[in-house]
Structures are given as C-alpha cells and as structure tokens.
PDB file of C-alpha atoms and ligand atoms in Angstrom:
ATOM      1  CA  MET J1100      -0.049   0.198   0.010  1.00  0.00           C
ATOM      2  CA  LEU J1101       1.394   3.289  -0.792  1.00  0.00           C
ATOM      3  CA  ASN J1102       0.200   5.972   1.587  1.00  0.00           C
ATOM      4  CA  VAL J1103      -0.193   9.624  -0.126  1.00  0.00           C
ATOM      5  CA  ALA J1104      -0.707  12.870   1.556  1.00  0.00           C
ATOM      6  CA  LEU J1105      -2.869  15.394  -1.019  1.00  0.00           C
ATOM      7  CA  PRO J1106      -3.436  19.060   0.346  1.00  0.00           C
ATOM      8  CA  LYS J1107      -6.924  19.771   0.473  1.00  0.00           C
ATOM      9  CA  GLY J1108      -8.185  22.146  -2.428  1.00  0.00           C
ATOM     10  CA  ARG J1109      -7.174  23.055  -5.819  1.00  0.00           C
ATOM     11  CA  LEU J1110      -3.704  21.538  -5.755  1.00  0.00           C
ATOM     12  CA  GLY J1111      -4.725  18.169  -4.216  1.00  0.00           C
ATOM     13  CA  ASN J1112      -7.264  18.060  -7.042  1.00  0.00           C
ATOM     14  CA  LYS J1113      -5.031  18.562  -9.804  1.00  0.00           C
ATOM     15  CA  VAL J1114      -2.406  16.379  -8.418  1.00  0.00           C
ATOM     16  CA  TYR J1115      -5.051  13.199  -7.754  1.00  0.00           C
ATOM     17  CA  ASN J1116      -6.093  13.830 -11.293  1.00  0.00           C
ATOM     18  CA  MET J1117      -2.501  13.340 -12.366  1.00  0.00           C
ATOM     19  CA  LEU J1118      -2.118  10.439 -10.054  1.00  0.00           C
ATOM     20  CA  GLU J1119      -5.421   8.672 -11.432  1.00  0.00           C
ATOM     21  CA  ALA J1120      -4.163   9.219 -14.912  1.00  0.00           C
ATOM     22  CA  ILE J1121      -0.953   6.977 -14.085  1.00  0.00           C
ATOM     23  CA  GLY J1122      -3.164   4.107 -12.519  1.00  0.00           C
ATOM     24  CA  TYR J1123      -3.546   5.510  -9.092  1.00  0.00           C
ATOM     25  CA  GLU J1124      -7.038   5.643  -9.133  1.00  0.00           C
ATOM     26  CA  CYS J1125      -9.691   6.197  -5.888  1.00  0.00           C
ATOM     27  CA  LYS J1126     -12.651   7.738  -7.463  1.00  0.00           C
ATOM     28  CA  GLU J1127     -14.550   8.134  -4.029  1.00  0.00           C
ATOM     29  CA  ILE J1128     -12.189  11.041  -3.643  1.00  0.00           C
ATOM     30  CA  MET J1129     -13.976  13.239  -6.008  1.00  0.00           C
ATOM     31  CA  GLU J1130     -17.281  12.433  -4.050  1.00  0.00           C
ATOM     32  CA  ASP J1131     -18.657  15.210  -1.838  1.00  0.00           C
ATOM     33  CA  SER J1132     -18.156  14.111   1.685  1.00  0.00           C
ATOM     34  CA  ARG J1133     -16.579  14.933   4.776  1.00  0.00           C
ATOM     35  CA  LYS J1134     -14.418  11.998   4.370  1.00  0.00           C
ATOM     36  CA  LEU J1135     -10.496  12.495   4.958  1.00  0.00           C
ATOM     37  CA  ILE J1136      -8.779   8.959   4.215  1.00  0.00           C
ATOM     38  CA  PHE J1137      -9.683   7.205   0.933  1.00  0.00           C
ATOM     39  CA  ILE J1138      -8.327   3.545   0.270  1.00  0.00           C
ATOM     40  CA  ASN J1139      -8.197   1.475  -3.098  1.00  0.00           C
ATOM     41  CA  GLU J1140      -7.107  -2.059  -1.988  1.00  0.00           C
ATOM     42  CA  ASN J1141      -7.194  -3.033  -6.167  1.00  0.00           C
ATOM     43  CA  THR J1142      -4.668  -0.025  -7.244  1.00  0.00           C
ATOM     44  CA  GLY J1143      -2.736  -0.309  -3.917  1.00  0.00           C
ATOM     45  CA  VAL J1144      -3.152   3.171  -2.479  1.00  0.00           C
ATOM     46  CA  LYS J1145      -4.319   5.057   0.405  1.00  0.00           C
ATOM     47  CA  TYR J1146      -4.990   9.132   0.181  1.00  0.00           C
ATOM     48  CA  PHE J1147      -5.097  11.604   2.946  1.00  0.00           C
ATOM     49  CA  LEU J1148      -6.441  14.994   2.313  1.00  0.00           C
ATOM     50  CA  VAL J1149      -4.737  17.134   5.040  1.00  0.00           C
ATOM     51  CA  LYS J1150      -4.245  20.917   5.149  1.00  0.00           C
ATOM     52  CA  PRO J1151      -1.512  22.255   2.644  1.00  0.00           C
ATOM     53  CA  SER J1152       0.691  23.303   5.378  1.00  0.00           C
ATOM     54  CA  ASP J1153       0.535  20.133   7.206  1.00  0.00           C
ATOM     55  CA  VAL J1154       1.507  17.651   3.805  1.00  0.00           C
ATOM     56  CA  ALA J1155       5.355  17.864   4.974  1.00  0.00           C
ATOM     57  CA  ILE J1156       5.055  16.818   8.275  1.00  0.00           C
ATOM     58  CA  TYR J1157       2.669  13.613   7.543  1.00  0.00           C
ATOM     59  CA  VAL J1158       5.773  12.873   4.861  1.00  0.00           C
ATOM     60  CA  GLU J1159       8.536  13.600   7.388  1.00  0.00           C
ATOM     61  CA  TYR J1160       6.962  11.340  10.312  1.00  0.00           C
ATOM     62  CA  GLY J1161       6.305   8.777   7.943  1.00  0.00           C
ATOM     63  CA  ALA J1162       2.689   8.768   8.101  1.00  0.00           C
ATOM     64  CA  ALA J1163       2.649   9.169   4.517  1.00  0.00           C
ATOM     65  CA  ASP J1164       5.090   7.654   1.852  1.00  0.00           C
ATOM     66  CA  ILE J1165       4.796  10.604  -0.561  1.00  0.00           C
ATOM     67  CA  GLY J1166       3.375  14.023  -0.541  1.00  0.00           C
ATOM     68  CA  PHE J1167       2.583  17.003  -2.937  1.00  0.00           C
ATOM     69  CA  VAL J1168       3.334  20.573  -1.323  1.00  0.00           C
ATOM     70  CA  GLY J1169       4.502  23.954  -2.222  1.00  0.00           C
ATOM     71  CA  LYS J1170       8.110  24.983  -2.011  1.00  0.00           C
ATOM     72  CA  ASP J1171       6.989  27.837  -0.084  1.00  0.00           C
ATOM     73  CA  ILE J1172       5.820  25.399   2.745  1.00  0.00           C
ATOM     74  CA  LEU J1173       8.987  23.102   2.398  1.00  0.00           C
ATOM     75  CA  LEU J1174      11.421  26.279   2.647  1.00  0.00           C
ATOM     76  CA  GLU J1175       9.279  27.686   5.589  1.00  0.00           C
ATOM     77  CA  GLN J1176       9.609  24.273   7.685  1.00  0.00           C
ATOM     78  CA  SER J1177      13.074  22.913   6.685  1.00  0.00           C
ATOM     79  CA  SER J1178      11.433  19.723   6.212  1.00  0.00           C
ATOM     80  CA  ASP J1179      13.756  16.703   6.425  1.00  0.00           C
ATOM     81  CA  VAL J1180      12.251  14.875   3.363  1.00  0.00           C
ATOM     82  CA  TYR J1181      13.407  14.111  -0.075  1.00  0.00           C
ATOM     83  CA  GLU J1182      12.197  16.438  -3.089  1.00  0.00           C
ATOM     84  CA  LEU J1183      11.714  14.521  -6.073  1.00  0.00           C
ATOM     85  CA  LEU J1184       9.870  16.475  -8.798  1.00  0.00           C
ATOM     86  CA  ASP J1185       8.803  19.830  -9.492  1.00  0.00           C
ATOM     87  CA  LEU J1186       5.413  19.386 -10.839  1.00  0.00           C
ATOM     88  CA  GLY J1187       5.321  22.746 -12.372  1.00  0.00           C
ATOM     89  CA  LEU J1188       1.915  23.570 -10.835  1.00  0.00           C
ATOM     90  CA  GLY J1189       0.999  26.500  -8.860  1.00  0.00           C
ATOM     91  CA  LYS J1190       3.842  28.270 -10.007  1.00  0.00           C
ATOM     92  CA  CYS J1191       4.340  31.906  -8.210  1.00  0.00           C
ATOM     93  CA  LYS J1192       7.367  33.481  -6.193  1.00  0.00           C
ATOM     94  CA  MET J1193       8.040  34.696  -2.831  1.00  0.00           C
ATOM     95  CA  ALA J1194       8.946  38.417  -2.723  1.00  0.00           C
ATOM     96  CA  VAL J1195       9.230  41.425  -0.544  1.00  0.00           C
ATOM     97  CA  ALA J1196       6.719  44.101  -0.863  1.00  0.00           C
ATOM     98  CA  SER J1197       5.529  47.402   0.160  1.00  0.00           C
ATOM     99  CA  ILE J1198       3.813  50.551  -0.673  1.00  0.00           C
ATOM    100  CA  ASN J1199       4.546  52.039  -3.928  1.00  0.00           C
ATOM    101  CA  ASP J1200       6.802  54.947  -2.372  1.00  0.00           C
ATOM    102  CA  PHE J1201       8.284  52.817   0.248  1.00  0.00           C
ATOM    103  CA  ARG J1202      12.198  54.204   1.355  1.00  0.00           C
ATOM    104  CA  ASP J1203      14.078  51.572   3.466  1.00  0.00           C
ATOM    105  CA  ASP J1204      15.622  53.669   6.506  1.00  0.00           C
ATOM    106  CA  PRO J1205      18.701  51.524   7.136  1.00  0.00           C
ATOM    107  CA  LYS J1206      19.302  53.040  10.712  1.00  0.00           C
ATOM    108  CA  ARG J1207      16.718  51.281  12.297  1.00  0.00           C
ATOM    109  CA  PRO J1208      15.383  47.506  11.946  1.00  0.00           C
ATOM    110  CA  LEU J1209      13.184  46.653   9.089  1.00  0.00           C
ATOM    111  CA  ARG J1210       9.570  45.636  10.332  1.00  0.00           C
ATOM    112  CA  VAL J1211       8.542  42.816   8.209  1.00  0.00           C
ATOM    113  CA  ALA J1212       5.164  41.073   8.214  1.00  0.00           C
ATOM    114  CA  THR J1213       4.733  37.633   6.960  1.00  0.00           C
ATOM    115  CA  LYS J1214       3.226  34.286   7.096  1.00  0.00           C
ATOM    116  CA  PHE J1215       6.645  33.075   6.383  1.00  0.00           C
ATOM    117  CA  PRO J1216       9.351  34.020   9.291  1.00  0.00           C
ATOM    118  CA  ASN J1217      11.798  31.320   8.536  1.00  0.00           C
ATOM    119  CA  ILE J1218      11.998  32.514   4.800  1.00  0.00           C
ATOM    120  CA  ALA J1219      12.220  36.084   5.414  1.00  0.00           C
ATOM    121  CA  ARG J1220      14.691  35.699   8.465  1.00  0.00           C
ATOM    122  CA  GLY J1221      16.915  33.440   6.081  1.00  0.00           C
ATOM    123  CA  TYR J1222      16.507  35.989   3.455  1.00  0.00           C
ATOM    124  CA  TYR J1223      17.522  39.335   5.591  1.00  0.00           C
ATOM    125  CA  ASP J1224      20.388  37.458   7.206  1.00  0.00           C
ATOM    126  CA  THR J1225      22.046  36.949   3.687  1.00  0.00           C
ATOM    127  CA  LYS J1226      21.963  40.809   3.377  1.00  0.00           C
ATOM    128  CA  ASN J1227      22.828  41.621   6.552  1.00  0.00           C
ATOM    129  CA  ARG J1228      19.904  43.421   7.414  1.00  0.00           C
ATOM    130  CA  GLU J1229      18.740  43.554  10.893  1.00  0.00           C
ATOM    131  CA  ILE J1230      14.663  42.837  11.190  1.00  0.00           C
ATOM    132  CA  GLU J1231      11.889  42.562  13.333  1.00  0.00           C
ATOM    133  CA  ILE J1232       9.404  39.807  12.385  1.00  0.00           C
ATOM    134  CA  ILE J1233       5.681  40.419  12.797  1.00  0.00           C
ATOM    135  CA  LYS J1234       4.224  37.149  12.123  1.00  0.00           C
ATOM    136  CA  LEU J1235       0.236  37.269  10.578  1.00  0.00           C
ATOM    137  CA  SER J1236      -1.813  34.377   9.463  1.00  0.00           C
ATOM    138  CA  GLY J1237      -3.112  35.905   6.114  1.00  0.00           C
ATOM    139  CA  SER J1238      -4.414  39.104   4.294  1.00  0.00           C
ATOM    140  CA  ILE J1239      -0.491  40.336   5.067  1.00  0.00           C
ATOM    141  CA  GLU J1240      -1.034  42.978   2.311  1.00  0.00           C
ATOM    142  CA  ILE J1241      -2.867  45.053   4.944  1.00  0.00           C
ATOM    143  CA  ALA J1242       0.171  45.359   7.324  1.00  0.00           C
ATOM    144  CA  PRO J1243       2.107  48.056   5.368  1.00  0.00           C
ATOM    145  CA  VAL J1244      -0.840  49.947   4.261  1.00  0.00           C
ATOM    146  CA  LEU J1245      -2.072  50.395   7.960  1.00  0.00           C
ATOM    147  CA  GLY J1246       1.603  51.062   9.137  1.00  0.00           C
ATOM    148  CA  LEU J1247       2.119  47.868  11.188  1.00  0.00           C
ATOM    149  CA  SER J1248       5.241  46.765   9.049  1.00  0.00           C
ATOM    150  CA  ASP J1249       7.804  48.488   6.384  1.00  0.00           C
ATOM    151  CA  VAL J1250       7.140  45.660   4.265  1.00  0.00           C
ATOM    152  CA  ILE J1251       5.964  42.127   3.773  1.00  0.00           C
ATOM    153  CA  VAL J1252       7.213  38.931   2.675  1.00  0.00           C
ATOM    154  CA  ASP J1253       4.559  36.994   0.793  1.00  0.00           C
ATOM    155  CA  ILE J1254       3.652  34.955  -2.260  1.00  0.00           C
ATOM    156  CA  VAL J1255       2.713  36.952  -5.300  1.00  0.00           C
ATOM    157  CA  GLU J1256       1.026  34.766  -7.947  1.00  0.00           C
ATOM    158  CA  THR J1257      -0.784  37.356 -10.464  1.00  0.00           C
ATOM    159  CA  GLY J1258       0.093  40.362  -8.306  1.00  0.00           C
ATOM    160  CA  LYS J1259      -3.377  41.373  -8.309  1.00  0.00           C
ATOM    161  CA  THR J1260      -3.652  41.576  -4.502  1.00  0.00           C
ATOM    162  CA  LEU J1261      -0.666  44.019  -4.545  1.00  0.00           C
ATOM    163  CA  ILE J1262      -1.989  46.268  -7.163  1.00  0.00           C
ATOM    164  CA  GLU J1263      -5.630  46.041  -5.201  1.00  0.00           C
ATOM    165  CA  ASN J1264      -3.892  47.116  -2.262  1.00  0.00           C
ATOM    166  CA  GLY J1265      -1.598  49.892  -3.348  1.00  0.00           C
ATOM    167  CA  LEU J1266       1.420  47.821  -3.135  1.00  0.00           C
ATOM    168  CA  SER J1267       4.351  46.476  -5.391  1.00  0.00           C
ATOM    169  CA  VAL J1268       7.217  44.174  -5.346  1.00  0.00           C
ATOM    170  CA  VAL J1269      10.425  45.318  -3.897  1.00  0.00           C
ATOM    171  CA  GLU J1270      12.510  42.572  -4.367  1.00  0.00           C
ATOM    172  CA  ASP J1271      12.245  39.055  -5.736  1.00  0.00           C
ATOM    173  CA  ILE J1272      13.230  36.361  -3.255  1.00  0.00           C
ATOM    174  CA  VAL J1273      12.657  32.900  -4.642  1.00  0.00           C
ATOM    175  CA  PRO J1274      10.460  31.207  -7.397  1.00  0.00           C
ATOM    176  CA  ILE J1275       7.673  28.748  -5.696  1.00  0.00           C
ATOM    177  CA  SER J1276       5.899  25.508  -7.315  1.00  0.00           C
ATOM    178  CA  ALA J1277       4.412  22.536  -6.258  1.00  0.00           C
ATOM    179  CA  ARG J1278       6.822  19.695  -5.439  1.00  0.00           C
ATOM    180  CA  MET J1279       6.638  15.991  -5.006  1.00  0.00           C
ATOM    181  CA  ILE J1280       8.093  14.774  -1.574  1.00  0.00           C
ATOM    182  CA  ALA J1281       8.973  11.228   0.021  1.00  0.00           C
ATOM    183  CA  ASN J1282       9.639  10.099   3.020  1.00  0.00           C
ATOM    184  CA  LYS J1283      13.493   9.110   3.659  1.00  0.00           C
ATOM    185  CA  SER J1284      12.957   5.586   4.772  1.00  0.00           C
ATOM    186  CA  SER J1285       9.762   4.758   2.326  1.00  0.00           C
ATOM    187  CA  TYR J1286      11.866   6.006  -0.476  1.00  0.00           C
ATOM    188  CA  LYS J1287      14.556   3.254   0.693  1.00  0.00           C
ATOM    189  CA  PHE J1288      11.975   0.209   1.026  1.00  0.00           C
ATOM    190  CA  LYS J1289       9.468   1.528  -1.775  1.00  0.00           C
ATOM    191  CA  GLU J1290      11.815   3.017  -4.187  1.00  0.00           C
ATOM    192  CA  LYS J1291      10.882   1.306  -7.345  1.00  0.00           C
ATOM    193  CA  GLU J1292       7.196   2.339  -6.860  1.00  0.00           C
ATOM    194  CA  ILE J1293       8.084   5.745  -5.879  1.00  0.00           C
ATOM    195  CA  GLU J1294      10.397   6.193  -8.669  1.00  0.00           C
ATOM    196  CA  LYS J1295       7.909   4.845 -11.118  1.00  0.00           C
ATOM    197  CA  ILE J1296       5.251   7.853  -9.989  1.00  0.00           C
ATOM    198  CA  VAL J1297       8.161  10.271 -10.696  1.00  0.00           C
ATOM    199  CA  THR J1298       8.939   8.936 -14.226  1.00  0.00           C
ATOM    200  CA  GLU J1299       5.154   8.898 -15.226  1.00  0.00           C
ATOM    201  CA  LEU J1300       4.453  12.286 -14.149  1.00  0.00           C
ATOM    202  CA  LYS J1301       7.906  13.447 -15.893  1.00  0.00           C
ATOM    203  CA  LYS J1302       6.221  12.142 -18.810  1.00  0.00           C
ATOM    204  CA  GLY J1303       2.724  13.702 -18.378  1.00  0.00           C
ATOM    205  CA  GLU J1304       1.213  16.914 -20.216  1.00  0.00           C
ATOM    206  CA  TYR J1305       0.285  18.493 -16.731  1.00  0.00           C
ATOM    207  CA  LYS J1306       2.073  21.857 -17.166  1.00  0.00           C
TER     208      LYS J1306
HETATM  209  C1  LIG D1479      -1.883  34.418  -1.330  1.00  0.00           C
HETATM  210  C2  LIG D1479      -0.754  35.618  -0.881  1.00  0.00           C
HETATM  211  C3  LIG D1479      -1.321  36.665  -1.367  1.00  0.00           C
HETATM  212  C4  LIG D1479      -2.178  36.428  -2.855  1.00  0.00           C
HETATM  213  C5  LIG D1479      -1.306  36.399  -3.846  1.00  0.00           C
HETATM  214  O1  LIG D1479      -2.962  34.437  -0.163  1.00  0.00           O
HETATM  215  O2  LIG D1479      -0.587  35.554   0.537  1.00  0.00           O
HETATM  216  O3  LIG D1479      -2.227  37.375  -0.692  1.00  0.00           O
HETATM  217  O4  LIG D1479      -2.140  34.729  -2.635  1.00  0.00           O
HETATM  218  O5  LIG D1479      -2.052  36.179  -5.081  1.00  0.00           O
HETATM  219  P1  LIG D1479      -2.169  37.314  -6.423  1.00  0.00           P
HETATM  220  O6  LIG D1479      -0.719  37.872  -6.458  1.00  0.00           O
HETATM  221  O7  LIG D1479      -2.429  36.252  -7.577  1.00  0.00           O
HETATM  222  O8  LIG D1479      -3.105  38.191  -5.946  1.00  0.00           O
HETATM  223  P2  LIG D1479      -4.178  33.489   0.015  1.00  0.00           P
HETATM  224  O9  LIG D1479      -5.038  33.293  -0.967  1.00  0.00           O
HETATM  225  O10 LIG D1479      -3.575  32.216   0.296  1.00  0.00           O
HETATM  226  O11 LIG D1479      -4.832  34.118   1.313  1.00  0.00           O
HETATM  227  P3  LIG D1479      -4.448  34.593   2.637  1.00  0.00           P
HETATM  228  O12 LIG D1479      -4.345  35.990   2.579  1.00  0.00           O
HETATM  229  O13 LIG D1479      -5.224  34.032   3.597  1.00  0.00           O
HETATM  230  O14 LIG D1479      -2.783  33.761   3.034  1.00  0.00           O
END
C-alpha cells in the first residue's frame, strides 16, 4: 500500500487527477463528503486529505510515503524529506513588497510582516539587514498600508492582491511551485514504486 498525503483544495484535486491518470485511481475521493482517508485496495493506494501546510509533516514522520506540497512550505518548515519532482503547478514567487513609495531607513530594524518568518529571516540574514518579524496568518498586504510593518514577505502569483492594495514588489526572493516529496525511509523501501510515479508524472503533459 502506498500512502499519499494530498493537500486539500485545488492543488490536491489537480494532483489526484494526475495520479489517477497514471493508475492510482480512487474515485471516491471526488465525491462530495467529509471523509479524509480514501483507500483503493485494487490499485494499492491510500490517500489522506490534509491541510496544505501539514503535508510535509505527515511525510517527514512517515505517516505518508509521498506527498505534494508548495516549495514555500518546504522552505519555511525546512522539512527533512526528499524532494523528488517539480510539478510545475502553482507557479508563483516569494517576494518582498511594500507601499509604492516605500524607502528603507537603514538606521532602524526593518519591520517585516509575514506568514513565512523563517524564509524572511533567512533572506534578510544573507543581506545582513536587521529585521523585526511580525507574524501574521493571512491578508498580509494590509500590514504596510496600516503602518503595522514596513514591508511584507509573501507569495505573489498574479500580483493582483498587491496592485489592488496599493503595493508593489520591492525584491524577488525565490520562485515557488508544487513539489512531490517522499519520506526518507519509505523511499528506501519503496524506491521502485516511488520512482515509477516520478517517471510517469514527468512524462505527462500536466504543466
Ligand atoms: C496568497 C498570498 C497573497 C495572494 C497572492 O494569499 O498570501 O495574498 O495569494 O495572489 P495574487 O498575486 O494572485 O493576488 P491566499 O489566497 O493564500 O490567502 P491569505 O491571505 O489568507 O494567505
């Protein structure tokens, strides 16, 4: 049995369709229900639907053999897993943004609002810039508008949220996309099956 952690939502649905196309069918998953675990004995697959930010935790601890997760989450959590494939889905970037006329004052710590404190700290460490992190859970774009922070470190996809709130990108940090990950010991024991999935997904026209 191969245990697969899927992120609930749009990315999870896309990934499921890709896995179904290469033989890991489990039709029940597409039904409208509150179930979170789906098993298909015939195809030998067990899917778990989990919060996107928890996928790497299930995989790291071995509750799932493989999982599908955004690079942003992998970077933020420094997960101890193998990253096997860039799916090319969910492409966006991690960036620093602020109000359009923002000027950095190097004499004082930069106040950075973010959902990604580790990514933000790592980025400013490389620049030797002293910062103060303000950890938020969402709607990060509001912070510089209200004067809560100088800048934000956040995901930018279309850029629409920034524009509609009077912000713009100050610096790009890193490109982001969805990755297939594997538990390290699962990979040892199920290498053939896991590598088969990587090969099949690479072949597909999914991007
Ligand atoms: C993400 C991100 C930005 C937005 C960027 O938020 O935090 O707010 O998407 O997308 P855009 O560049 O296409 O406008 P999400 O939708 O995850 O909601 P959140 O604010 O609750 O984090």
